[in-house]
CSV table of C-alpha atoms in Angstrom, one decimal:
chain,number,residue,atom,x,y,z
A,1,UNK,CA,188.0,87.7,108.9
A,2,UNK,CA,189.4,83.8,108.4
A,3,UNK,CA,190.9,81.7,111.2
A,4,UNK,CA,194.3,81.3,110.9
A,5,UNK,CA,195.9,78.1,111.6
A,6,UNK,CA,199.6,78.4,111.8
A,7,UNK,CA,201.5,76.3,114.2
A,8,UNK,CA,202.4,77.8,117.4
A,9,UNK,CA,205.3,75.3,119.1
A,10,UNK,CA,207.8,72.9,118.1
A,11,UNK,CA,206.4,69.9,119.0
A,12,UNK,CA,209.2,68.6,121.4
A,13,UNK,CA,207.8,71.6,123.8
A,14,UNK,CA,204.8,69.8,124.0
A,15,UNK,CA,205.8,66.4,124.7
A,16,UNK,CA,205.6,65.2,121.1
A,17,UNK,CA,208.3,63.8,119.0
A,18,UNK,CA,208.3,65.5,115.6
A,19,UNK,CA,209.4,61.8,113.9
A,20,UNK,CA,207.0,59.9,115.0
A,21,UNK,CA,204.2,62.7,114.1
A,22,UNK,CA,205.3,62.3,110.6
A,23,UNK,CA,204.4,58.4,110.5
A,24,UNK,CA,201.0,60.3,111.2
A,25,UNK,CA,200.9,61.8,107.9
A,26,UNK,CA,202.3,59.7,106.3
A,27,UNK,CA,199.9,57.4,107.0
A,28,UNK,CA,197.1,58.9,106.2
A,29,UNK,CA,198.7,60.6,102.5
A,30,UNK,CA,198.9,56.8,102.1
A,31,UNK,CA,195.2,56.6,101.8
A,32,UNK,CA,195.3,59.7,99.4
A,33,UNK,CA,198.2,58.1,97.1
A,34,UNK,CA,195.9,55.1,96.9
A,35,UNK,CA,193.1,56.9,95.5
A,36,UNK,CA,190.9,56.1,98.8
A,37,UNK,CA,190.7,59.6,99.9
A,38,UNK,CA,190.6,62.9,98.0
A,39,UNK,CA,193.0,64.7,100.9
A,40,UNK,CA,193.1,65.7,104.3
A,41,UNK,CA,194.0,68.3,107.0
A,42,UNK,CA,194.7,66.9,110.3
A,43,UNK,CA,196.1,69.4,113.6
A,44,UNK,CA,197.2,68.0,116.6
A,45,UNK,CA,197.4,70.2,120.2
A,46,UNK,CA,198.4,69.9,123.3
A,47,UNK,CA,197.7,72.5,126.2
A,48,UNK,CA,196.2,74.6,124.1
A,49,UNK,CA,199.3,74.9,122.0
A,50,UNK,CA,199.1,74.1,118.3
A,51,UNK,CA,202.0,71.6,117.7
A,52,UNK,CA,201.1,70.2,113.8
A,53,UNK,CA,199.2,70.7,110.7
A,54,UNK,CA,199.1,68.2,108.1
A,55,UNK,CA,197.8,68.6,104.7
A,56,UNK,CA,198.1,66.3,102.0
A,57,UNK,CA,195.7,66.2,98.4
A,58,UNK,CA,193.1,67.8,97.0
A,59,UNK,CA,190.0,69.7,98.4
A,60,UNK,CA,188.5,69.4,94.7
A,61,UNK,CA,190.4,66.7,93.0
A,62,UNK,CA,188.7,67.4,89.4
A,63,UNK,CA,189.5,71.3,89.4
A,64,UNK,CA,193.1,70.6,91.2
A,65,UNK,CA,192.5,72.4,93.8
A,66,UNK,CA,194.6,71.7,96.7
A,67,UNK,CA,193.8,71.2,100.7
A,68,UNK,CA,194.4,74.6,102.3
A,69,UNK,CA,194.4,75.9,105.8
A,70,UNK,CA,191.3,78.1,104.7
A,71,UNK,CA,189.2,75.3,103.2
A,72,UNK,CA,186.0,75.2,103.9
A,73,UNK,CA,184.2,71.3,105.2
A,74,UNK,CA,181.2,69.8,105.5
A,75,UNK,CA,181.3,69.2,109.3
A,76,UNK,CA,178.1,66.8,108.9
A,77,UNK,CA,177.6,65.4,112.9
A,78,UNK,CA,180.4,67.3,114.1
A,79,UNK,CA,177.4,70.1,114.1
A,80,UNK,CA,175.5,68.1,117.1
A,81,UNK,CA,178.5,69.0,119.6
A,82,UNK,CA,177.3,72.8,118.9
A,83,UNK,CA,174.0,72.3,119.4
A,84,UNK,CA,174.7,70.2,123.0
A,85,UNK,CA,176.5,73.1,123.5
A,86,UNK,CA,174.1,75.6,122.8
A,87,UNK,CA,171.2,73.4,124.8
A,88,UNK,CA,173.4,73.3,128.0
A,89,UNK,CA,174.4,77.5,127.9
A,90,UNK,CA,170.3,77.0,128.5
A,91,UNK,CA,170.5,74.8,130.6
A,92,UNK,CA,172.8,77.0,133.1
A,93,UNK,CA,170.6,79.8,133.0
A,94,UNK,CA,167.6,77.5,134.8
A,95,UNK,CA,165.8,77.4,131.4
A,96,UNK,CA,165.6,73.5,131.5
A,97,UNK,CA,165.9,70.3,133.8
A,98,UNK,CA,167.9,67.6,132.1
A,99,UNK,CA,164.5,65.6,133.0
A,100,UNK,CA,162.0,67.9,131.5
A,101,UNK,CA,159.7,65.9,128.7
A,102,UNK,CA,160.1,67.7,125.2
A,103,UNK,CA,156.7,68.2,125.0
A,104,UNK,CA,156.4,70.8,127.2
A,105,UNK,CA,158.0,72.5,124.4
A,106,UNK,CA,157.1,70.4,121.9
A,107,UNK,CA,153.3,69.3,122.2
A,108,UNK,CA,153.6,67.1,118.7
A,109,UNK,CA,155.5,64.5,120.6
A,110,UNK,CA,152.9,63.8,122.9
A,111,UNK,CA,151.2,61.4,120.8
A,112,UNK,CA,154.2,59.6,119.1
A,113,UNK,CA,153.6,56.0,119.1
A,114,UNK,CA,156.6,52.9,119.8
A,115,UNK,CA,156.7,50.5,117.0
A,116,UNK,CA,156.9,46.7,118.4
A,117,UNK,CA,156.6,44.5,115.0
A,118,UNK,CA,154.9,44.8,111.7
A,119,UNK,CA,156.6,46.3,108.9
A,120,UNK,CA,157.2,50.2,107.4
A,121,UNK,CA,153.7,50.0,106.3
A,122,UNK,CA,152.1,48.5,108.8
A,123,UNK,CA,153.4,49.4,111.7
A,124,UNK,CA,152.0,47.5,115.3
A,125,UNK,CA,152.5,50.3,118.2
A,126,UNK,CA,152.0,50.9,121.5
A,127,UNK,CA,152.1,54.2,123.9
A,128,UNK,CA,155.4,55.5,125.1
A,129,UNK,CA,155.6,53.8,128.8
A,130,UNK,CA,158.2,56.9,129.0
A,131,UNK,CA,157.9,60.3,127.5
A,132,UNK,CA,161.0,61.9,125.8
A,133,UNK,CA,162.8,63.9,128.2
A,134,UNK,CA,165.7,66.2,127.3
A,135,UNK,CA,168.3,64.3,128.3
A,136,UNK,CA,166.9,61.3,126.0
A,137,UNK,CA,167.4,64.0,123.1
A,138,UNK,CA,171.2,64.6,124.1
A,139,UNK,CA,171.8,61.1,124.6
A,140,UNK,CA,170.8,59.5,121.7
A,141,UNK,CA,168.4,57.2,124.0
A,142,UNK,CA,165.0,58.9,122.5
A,143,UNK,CA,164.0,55.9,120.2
A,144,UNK,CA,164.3,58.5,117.4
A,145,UNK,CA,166.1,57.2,114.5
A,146,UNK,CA,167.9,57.6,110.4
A,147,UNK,CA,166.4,56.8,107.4
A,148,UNK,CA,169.8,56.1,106.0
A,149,UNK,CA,170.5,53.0,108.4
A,150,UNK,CA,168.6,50.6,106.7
A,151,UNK,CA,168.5,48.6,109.7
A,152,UNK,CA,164.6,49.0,110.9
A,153,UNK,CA,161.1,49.2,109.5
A,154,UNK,CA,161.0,52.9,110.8
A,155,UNK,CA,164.2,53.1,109.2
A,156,UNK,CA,162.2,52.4,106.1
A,157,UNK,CA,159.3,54.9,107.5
A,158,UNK,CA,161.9,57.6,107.4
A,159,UNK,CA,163.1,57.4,104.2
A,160,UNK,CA,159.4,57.3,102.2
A,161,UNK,CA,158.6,60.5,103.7
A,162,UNK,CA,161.9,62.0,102.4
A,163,UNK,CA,164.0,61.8,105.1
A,164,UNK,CA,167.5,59.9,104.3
A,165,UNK,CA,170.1,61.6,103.7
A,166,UNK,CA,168.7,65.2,104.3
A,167,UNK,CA,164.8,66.4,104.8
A,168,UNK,CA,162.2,67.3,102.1
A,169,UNK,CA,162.5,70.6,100.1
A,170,UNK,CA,161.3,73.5,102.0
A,171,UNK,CA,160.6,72.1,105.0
A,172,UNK,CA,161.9,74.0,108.1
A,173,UNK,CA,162.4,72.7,111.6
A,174,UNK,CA,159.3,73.3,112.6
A,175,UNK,CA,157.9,71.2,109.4
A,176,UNK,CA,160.6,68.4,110.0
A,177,UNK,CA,160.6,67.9,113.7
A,178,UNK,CA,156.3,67.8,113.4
A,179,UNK,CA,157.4,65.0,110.7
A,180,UNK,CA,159.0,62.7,112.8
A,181,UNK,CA,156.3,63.4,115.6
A,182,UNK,CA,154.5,61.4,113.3
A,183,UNK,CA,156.2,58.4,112.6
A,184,UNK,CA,157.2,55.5,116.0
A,185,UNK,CA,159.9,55.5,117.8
A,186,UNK,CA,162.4,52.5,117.1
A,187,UNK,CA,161.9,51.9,121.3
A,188,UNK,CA,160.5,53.2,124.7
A,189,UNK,CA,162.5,56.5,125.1
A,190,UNK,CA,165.7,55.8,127.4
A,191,UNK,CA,165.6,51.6,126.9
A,192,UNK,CA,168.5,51.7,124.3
A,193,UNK,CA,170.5,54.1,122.3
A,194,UNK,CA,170.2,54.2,118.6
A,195,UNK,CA,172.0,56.7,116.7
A,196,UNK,CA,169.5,59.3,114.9
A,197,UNK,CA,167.3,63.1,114.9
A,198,UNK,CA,167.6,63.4,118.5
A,199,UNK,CA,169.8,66.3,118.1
A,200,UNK,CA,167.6,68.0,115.1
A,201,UNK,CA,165.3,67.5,117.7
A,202,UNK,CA,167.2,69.2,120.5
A,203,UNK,CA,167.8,72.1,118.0
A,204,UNK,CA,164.6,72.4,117.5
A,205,UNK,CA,163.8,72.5,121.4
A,206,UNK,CA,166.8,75.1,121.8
A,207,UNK,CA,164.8,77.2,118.8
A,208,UNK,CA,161.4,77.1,121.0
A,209,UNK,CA,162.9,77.8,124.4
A,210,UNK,CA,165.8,80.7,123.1
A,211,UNK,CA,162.8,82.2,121.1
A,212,UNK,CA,165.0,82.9,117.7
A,213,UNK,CA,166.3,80.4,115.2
A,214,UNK,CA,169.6,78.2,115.5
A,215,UNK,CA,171.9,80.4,113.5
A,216,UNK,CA,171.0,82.9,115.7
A,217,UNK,CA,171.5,81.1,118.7
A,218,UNK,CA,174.7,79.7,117.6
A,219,UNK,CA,176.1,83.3,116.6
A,220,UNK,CA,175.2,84.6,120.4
A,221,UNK,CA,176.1,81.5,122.4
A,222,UNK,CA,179.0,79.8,121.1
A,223,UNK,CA,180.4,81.6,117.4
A,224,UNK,CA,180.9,85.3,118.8
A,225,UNK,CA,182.1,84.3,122.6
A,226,UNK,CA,184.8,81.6,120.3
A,227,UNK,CA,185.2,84.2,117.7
A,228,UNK,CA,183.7,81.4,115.5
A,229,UNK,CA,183.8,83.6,112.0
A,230,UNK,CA,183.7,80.9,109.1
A,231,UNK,CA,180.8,78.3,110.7
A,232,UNK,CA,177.9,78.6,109.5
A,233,UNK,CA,174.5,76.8,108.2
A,234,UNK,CA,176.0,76.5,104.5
A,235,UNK,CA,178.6,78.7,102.8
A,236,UNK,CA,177.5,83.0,103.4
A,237,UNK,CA,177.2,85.3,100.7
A,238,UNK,CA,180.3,86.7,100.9
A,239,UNK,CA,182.3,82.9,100.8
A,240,UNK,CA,184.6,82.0,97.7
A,241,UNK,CA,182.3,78.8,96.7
A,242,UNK,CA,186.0,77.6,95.2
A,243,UNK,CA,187.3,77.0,98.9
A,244,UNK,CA,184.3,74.4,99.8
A,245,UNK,CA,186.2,70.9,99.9
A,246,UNK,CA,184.4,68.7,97.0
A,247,UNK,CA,182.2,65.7,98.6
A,248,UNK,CA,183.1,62.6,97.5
A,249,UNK,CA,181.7,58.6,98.0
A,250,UNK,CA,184.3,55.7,98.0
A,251,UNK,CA,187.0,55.7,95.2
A,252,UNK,CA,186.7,59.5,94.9
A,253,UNK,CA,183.8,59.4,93.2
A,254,UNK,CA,182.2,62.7,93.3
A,255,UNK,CA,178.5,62.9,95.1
A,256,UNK,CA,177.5,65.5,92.8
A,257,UNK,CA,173.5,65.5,93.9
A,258,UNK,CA,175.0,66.6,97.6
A,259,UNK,CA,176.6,70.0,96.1
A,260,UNK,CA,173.9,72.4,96.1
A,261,UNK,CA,173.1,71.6,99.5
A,262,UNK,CA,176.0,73.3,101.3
A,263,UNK,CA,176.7,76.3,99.2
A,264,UNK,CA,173.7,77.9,100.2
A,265,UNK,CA,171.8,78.4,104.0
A,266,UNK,CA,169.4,76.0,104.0
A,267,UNK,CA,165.7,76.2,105.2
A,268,UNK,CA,166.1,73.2,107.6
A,269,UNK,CA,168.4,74.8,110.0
A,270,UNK,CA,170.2,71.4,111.5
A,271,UNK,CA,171.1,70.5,114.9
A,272,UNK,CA,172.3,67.4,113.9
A,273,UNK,CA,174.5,68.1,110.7
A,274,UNK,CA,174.2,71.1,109.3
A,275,UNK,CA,177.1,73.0,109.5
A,276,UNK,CA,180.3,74.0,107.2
A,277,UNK,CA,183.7,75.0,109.3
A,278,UNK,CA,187.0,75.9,108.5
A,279,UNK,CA,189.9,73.7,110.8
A,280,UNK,CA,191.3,76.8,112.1
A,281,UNK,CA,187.7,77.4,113.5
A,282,UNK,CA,186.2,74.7,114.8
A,283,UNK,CA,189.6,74.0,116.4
A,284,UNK,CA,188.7,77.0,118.7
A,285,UNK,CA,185.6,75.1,119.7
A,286,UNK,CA,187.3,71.8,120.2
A,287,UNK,CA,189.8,73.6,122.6
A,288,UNK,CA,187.4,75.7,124.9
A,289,UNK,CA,185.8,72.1,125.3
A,290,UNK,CA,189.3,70.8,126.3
A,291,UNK,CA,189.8,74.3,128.7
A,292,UNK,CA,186.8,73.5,130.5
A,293,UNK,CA,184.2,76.1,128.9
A,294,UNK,CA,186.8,78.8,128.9
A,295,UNK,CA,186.6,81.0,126.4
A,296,UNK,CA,189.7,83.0,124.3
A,297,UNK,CA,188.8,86.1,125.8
A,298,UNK,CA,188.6,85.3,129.4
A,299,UNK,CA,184.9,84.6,129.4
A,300,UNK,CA,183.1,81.5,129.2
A,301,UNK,CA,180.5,79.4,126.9
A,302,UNK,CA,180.0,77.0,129.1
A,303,UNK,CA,180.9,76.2,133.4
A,304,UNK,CA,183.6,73.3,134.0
A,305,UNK,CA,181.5,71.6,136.2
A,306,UNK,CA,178.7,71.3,133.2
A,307,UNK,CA,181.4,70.3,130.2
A,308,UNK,CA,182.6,67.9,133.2
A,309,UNK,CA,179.3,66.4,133.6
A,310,UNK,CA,178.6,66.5,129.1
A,311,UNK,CA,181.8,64.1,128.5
A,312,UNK,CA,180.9,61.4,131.1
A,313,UNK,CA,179.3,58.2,130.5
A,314,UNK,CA,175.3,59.0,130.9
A,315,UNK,CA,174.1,55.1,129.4
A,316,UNK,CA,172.3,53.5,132.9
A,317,UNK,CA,174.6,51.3,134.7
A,318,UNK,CA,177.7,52.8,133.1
A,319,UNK,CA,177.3,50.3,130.2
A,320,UNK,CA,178.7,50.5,126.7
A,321,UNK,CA,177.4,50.7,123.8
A,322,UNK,CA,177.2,47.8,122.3
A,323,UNK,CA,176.2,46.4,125.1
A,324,UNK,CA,173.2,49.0,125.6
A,325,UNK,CA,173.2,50.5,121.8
A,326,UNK,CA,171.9,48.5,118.5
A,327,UNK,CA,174.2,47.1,116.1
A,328,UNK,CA,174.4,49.7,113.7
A,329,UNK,CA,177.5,50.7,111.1
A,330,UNK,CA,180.3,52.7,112.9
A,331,UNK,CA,183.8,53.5,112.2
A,332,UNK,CA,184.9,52.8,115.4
A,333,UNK,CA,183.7,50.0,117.7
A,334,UNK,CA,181.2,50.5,120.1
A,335,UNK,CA,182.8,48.3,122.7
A,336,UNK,CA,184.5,50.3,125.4
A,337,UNK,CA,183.0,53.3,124.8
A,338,UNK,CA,180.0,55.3,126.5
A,339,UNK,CA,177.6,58.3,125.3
A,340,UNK,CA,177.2,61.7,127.5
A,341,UNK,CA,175.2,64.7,126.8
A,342,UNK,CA,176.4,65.3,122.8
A,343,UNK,CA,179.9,62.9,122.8
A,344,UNK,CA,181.1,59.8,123.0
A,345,UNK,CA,183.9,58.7,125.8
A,346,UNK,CA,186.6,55.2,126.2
A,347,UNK,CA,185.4,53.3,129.1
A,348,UNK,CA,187.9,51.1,128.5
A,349,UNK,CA,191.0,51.2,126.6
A,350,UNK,CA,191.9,47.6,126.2
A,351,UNK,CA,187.9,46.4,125.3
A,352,UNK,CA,187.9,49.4,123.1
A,353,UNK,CA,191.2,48.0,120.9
A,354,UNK,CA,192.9,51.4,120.5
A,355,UNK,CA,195.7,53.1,122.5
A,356,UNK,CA,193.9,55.7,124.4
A,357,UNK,CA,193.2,57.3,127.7
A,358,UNK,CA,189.6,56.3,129.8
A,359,UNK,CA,187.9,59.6,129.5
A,360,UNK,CA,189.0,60.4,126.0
A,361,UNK,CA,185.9,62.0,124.4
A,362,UNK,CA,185.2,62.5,120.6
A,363,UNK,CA,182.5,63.1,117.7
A,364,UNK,CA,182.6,62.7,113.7
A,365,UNK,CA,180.5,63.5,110.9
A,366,UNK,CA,179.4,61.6,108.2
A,367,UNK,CA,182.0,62.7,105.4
A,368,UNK,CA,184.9,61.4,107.5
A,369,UNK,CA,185.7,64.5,110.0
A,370,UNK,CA,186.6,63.7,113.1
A,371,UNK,CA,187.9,65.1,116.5
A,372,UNK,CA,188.7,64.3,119.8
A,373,UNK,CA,190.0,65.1,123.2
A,374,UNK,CA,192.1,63.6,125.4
A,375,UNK,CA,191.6,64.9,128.9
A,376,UNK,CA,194.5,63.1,130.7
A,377,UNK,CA,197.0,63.8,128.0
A,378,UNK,CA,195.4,67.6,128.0
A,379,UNK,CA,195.5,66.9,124.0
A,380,UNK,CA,193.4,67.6,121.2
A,381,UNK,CA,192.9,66.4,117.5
A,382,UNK,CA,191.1,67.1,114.4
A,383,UNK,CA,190.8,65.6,111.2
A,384,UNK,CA,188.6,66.9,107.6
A,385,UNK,CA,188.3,65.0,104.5
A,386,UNK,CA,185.4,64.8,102.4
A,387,UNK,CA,184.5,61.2,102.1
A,388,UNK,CA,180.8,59.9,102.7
A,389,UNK,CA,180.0,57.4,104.3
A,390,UNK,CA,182.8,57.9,107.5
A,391,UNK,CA,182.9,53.8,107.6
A,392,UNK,CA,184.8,53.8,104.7
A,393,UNK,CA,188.1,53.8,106.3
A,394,UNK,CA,189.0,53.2,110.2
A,395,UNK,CA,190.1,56.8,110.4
A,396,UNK,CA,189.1,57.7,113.6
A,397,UNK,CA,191.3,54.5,115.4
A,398,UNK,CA,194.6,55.6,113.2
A,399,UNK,CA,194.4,59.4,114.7
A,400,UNK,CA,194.4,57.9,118.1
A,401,UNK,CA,197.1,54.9,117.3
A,402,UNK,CA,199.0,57.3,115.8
A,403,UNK,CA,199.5,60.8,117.9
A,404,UNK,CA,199.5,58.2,120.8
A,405,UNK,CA,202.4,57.0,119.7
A,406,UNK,CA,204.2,60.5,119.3
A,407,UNK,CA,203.7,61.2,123.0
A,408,UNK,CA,206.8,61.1,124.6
């Protein structure tokens, strides 16, 4: 059964001007007619009401195929949300403390060493002062780290035992998580935050402590409470392979190595980028995050007061990121903004340098997708392309400049 995503109210109902949503499309066809994306899908809500779908290009530009409401995206990070999700149900039935070291679960981190100089090769380390504690893992304050940022001799590390852009053949999370066990971390666990595993990690740890594999606790915990049909850990047998969205690098050139990877369920099952969604899906996700935890149905995937406590600032001494982080690529600045248990938040508006609200709270993945929510403006927003790497274009500050300026 597919997700349908039809709009539900004229937008003036909602508080939005219907002109000034179309400079919103417009906009971002602009970077289709260019030949900078391949097309797009963009929704806009507000209290829970579907006000706008956008569509403009091609899901596949080689085969003509254009974007549909049904398409089917490579949600890349937007998969760690789900898995903080996932971790915190847990969490609220007593199964965790926020401060619990990961090794109680996960006895191969006990011996992972802190690099302090030397090179990929030849590392110099010392012992973690610190162990890794859950909330490092949700946090992104772990000292775990990504081949693909180039920026750090473990960096490096990372990518000569296969792990860049995905994880050696075979391997399952089990394998992969004992894998990076093995290798430092970039710094004592909860001295900085550096975007990386920690979320493959924290799927791991949900596998261990729920006793099944993620798919599984995805299905029970968050996809059949949201009625969640069409996400999943690659496309399911049943999936038209002609409705996955084509991935593509800068100037639409297709990544042709990345498409056997999603058309199939993998045997690294991961927390940190793993999935495929449909809009009209993951938009139910998005919006029981913006109802509090509430659920369609009446039930609940997750308490207010523990979403609450996910989408505020968790970095020590309320700093932001770049004051606290490491200087890595992002498509948005890191100035003004926090990390809480699976999302980013604006501190600050105006040191930020986009129209938003302070408490706005948001994720993306690596081919471009994006979402946030806007709690004071009881808004949310979604946006899919295809396009890898997401610093290509400054996507993610348009969506906000632009439904900002629709709100009347």
């Amino acid at each position: 059964m597919r997700s349908v995503l039809t709009v539900e109210t004229d937008p003036a109902d909602v508080g939005l001007d219907a002109g000034r949503l179309a400079r919103l499309d417009a906009r971002l066809a602009r970077w289709v007619d260019d030949g900078q994306l391949p097309g797009f899908l963009v929704t806009v809500a507000r209290g829970g009401r579907l006000a706008h779908v956008g569509t403009h290009g091609h899901r596949d530009v080689e085969a003509g195929l254009p974007v549909t409401p049904d398409t089917i995206w490579r949600i890349f990070s937007m998969t760690k949300p789900v898995t903080s999700v996932a971790a915190m149900s847990l969490y609220e039935e007593g199964a965790f403390e926020l401060t619990d070291p990961i090794t109680r679960w996960l006895p191969e981190f006990a011996d992972t060493r802190v690099y302090v100089a030397g090179s990929a090769a030849k590392p110099v380390t010392v012992p973690q002062i610190e162990p890794i504690r859950v909330w490092h893992l949700l946090t992104h304050t772990s000292g775990l780290t990504y081949g693909f940022h180039h920026a750090h001799p473990v960096d490096a590390a990372y990518r000569a035992a296969g792990h860049e852009w995905g994880t050696p053949p075979g391997a399952d999370s089990a394998e992969v998580t004992r894998q990076w066990a093995s290798m430092p971390l970039v710094f004592q666990p909860g001295s900085e935050w550096n975007y990386g595993v920690s979320t493959d990690v924290l799927g791991r740890l949900v596998e261990v402590i729920a006793g099944k594999p993620l798919d599984e606790v995805f299905a029970e915990r968050v996809f059949g409470p949201l009625g969640m049909t069409e996400t999943s850990f690659g496309l399911r047998p049943d999936d038209d392979p002609a409705r996955l969205a084509r991935l593509y690098a800068p100037g639409v050139v297709p990544l042709t190595a990345f498409e056997p990877a999603a058309k199939q369920k993998p045997a690294f099952l991961s927390g940190g980028g793993g999935l495929v969604s449909t809009a009209g899906d993951y938009l139910k996700f998005v919006e029981m995050l913006r109802a509090g935890g509430a659920a369609p149905d009446g039930g609940r995937v997750l308490g207010s007061r523990t979403v609450a406590h996910m989408v505020r600032n968790h970095i020590p001494g309320n700093a932001d990121l770049e004051t606290y982080g490491r200087p890595l690529f992002a498509e948005t600045p890191l100035r003004g903004v926090g990390f809480g248990l699976g999302f980013s938040m604006v501190l600050d508006p105006a040191r930020y340098g986009v129209v938003s609200s302070v408490g706005d709270y948001s994720w993306g993945g690596a081919a471009s997708t994006a979402f946030y929510v806007d709690p004071v403006e009881d808004l949310t927003v979604t946006f899919y392309t295809q396009l890898l790497p997401s610093s290509t274009l400054p996507i993610r500050s348009y969506l906000r400049q632009l439904v900002n300026q629709a709100l009347v």
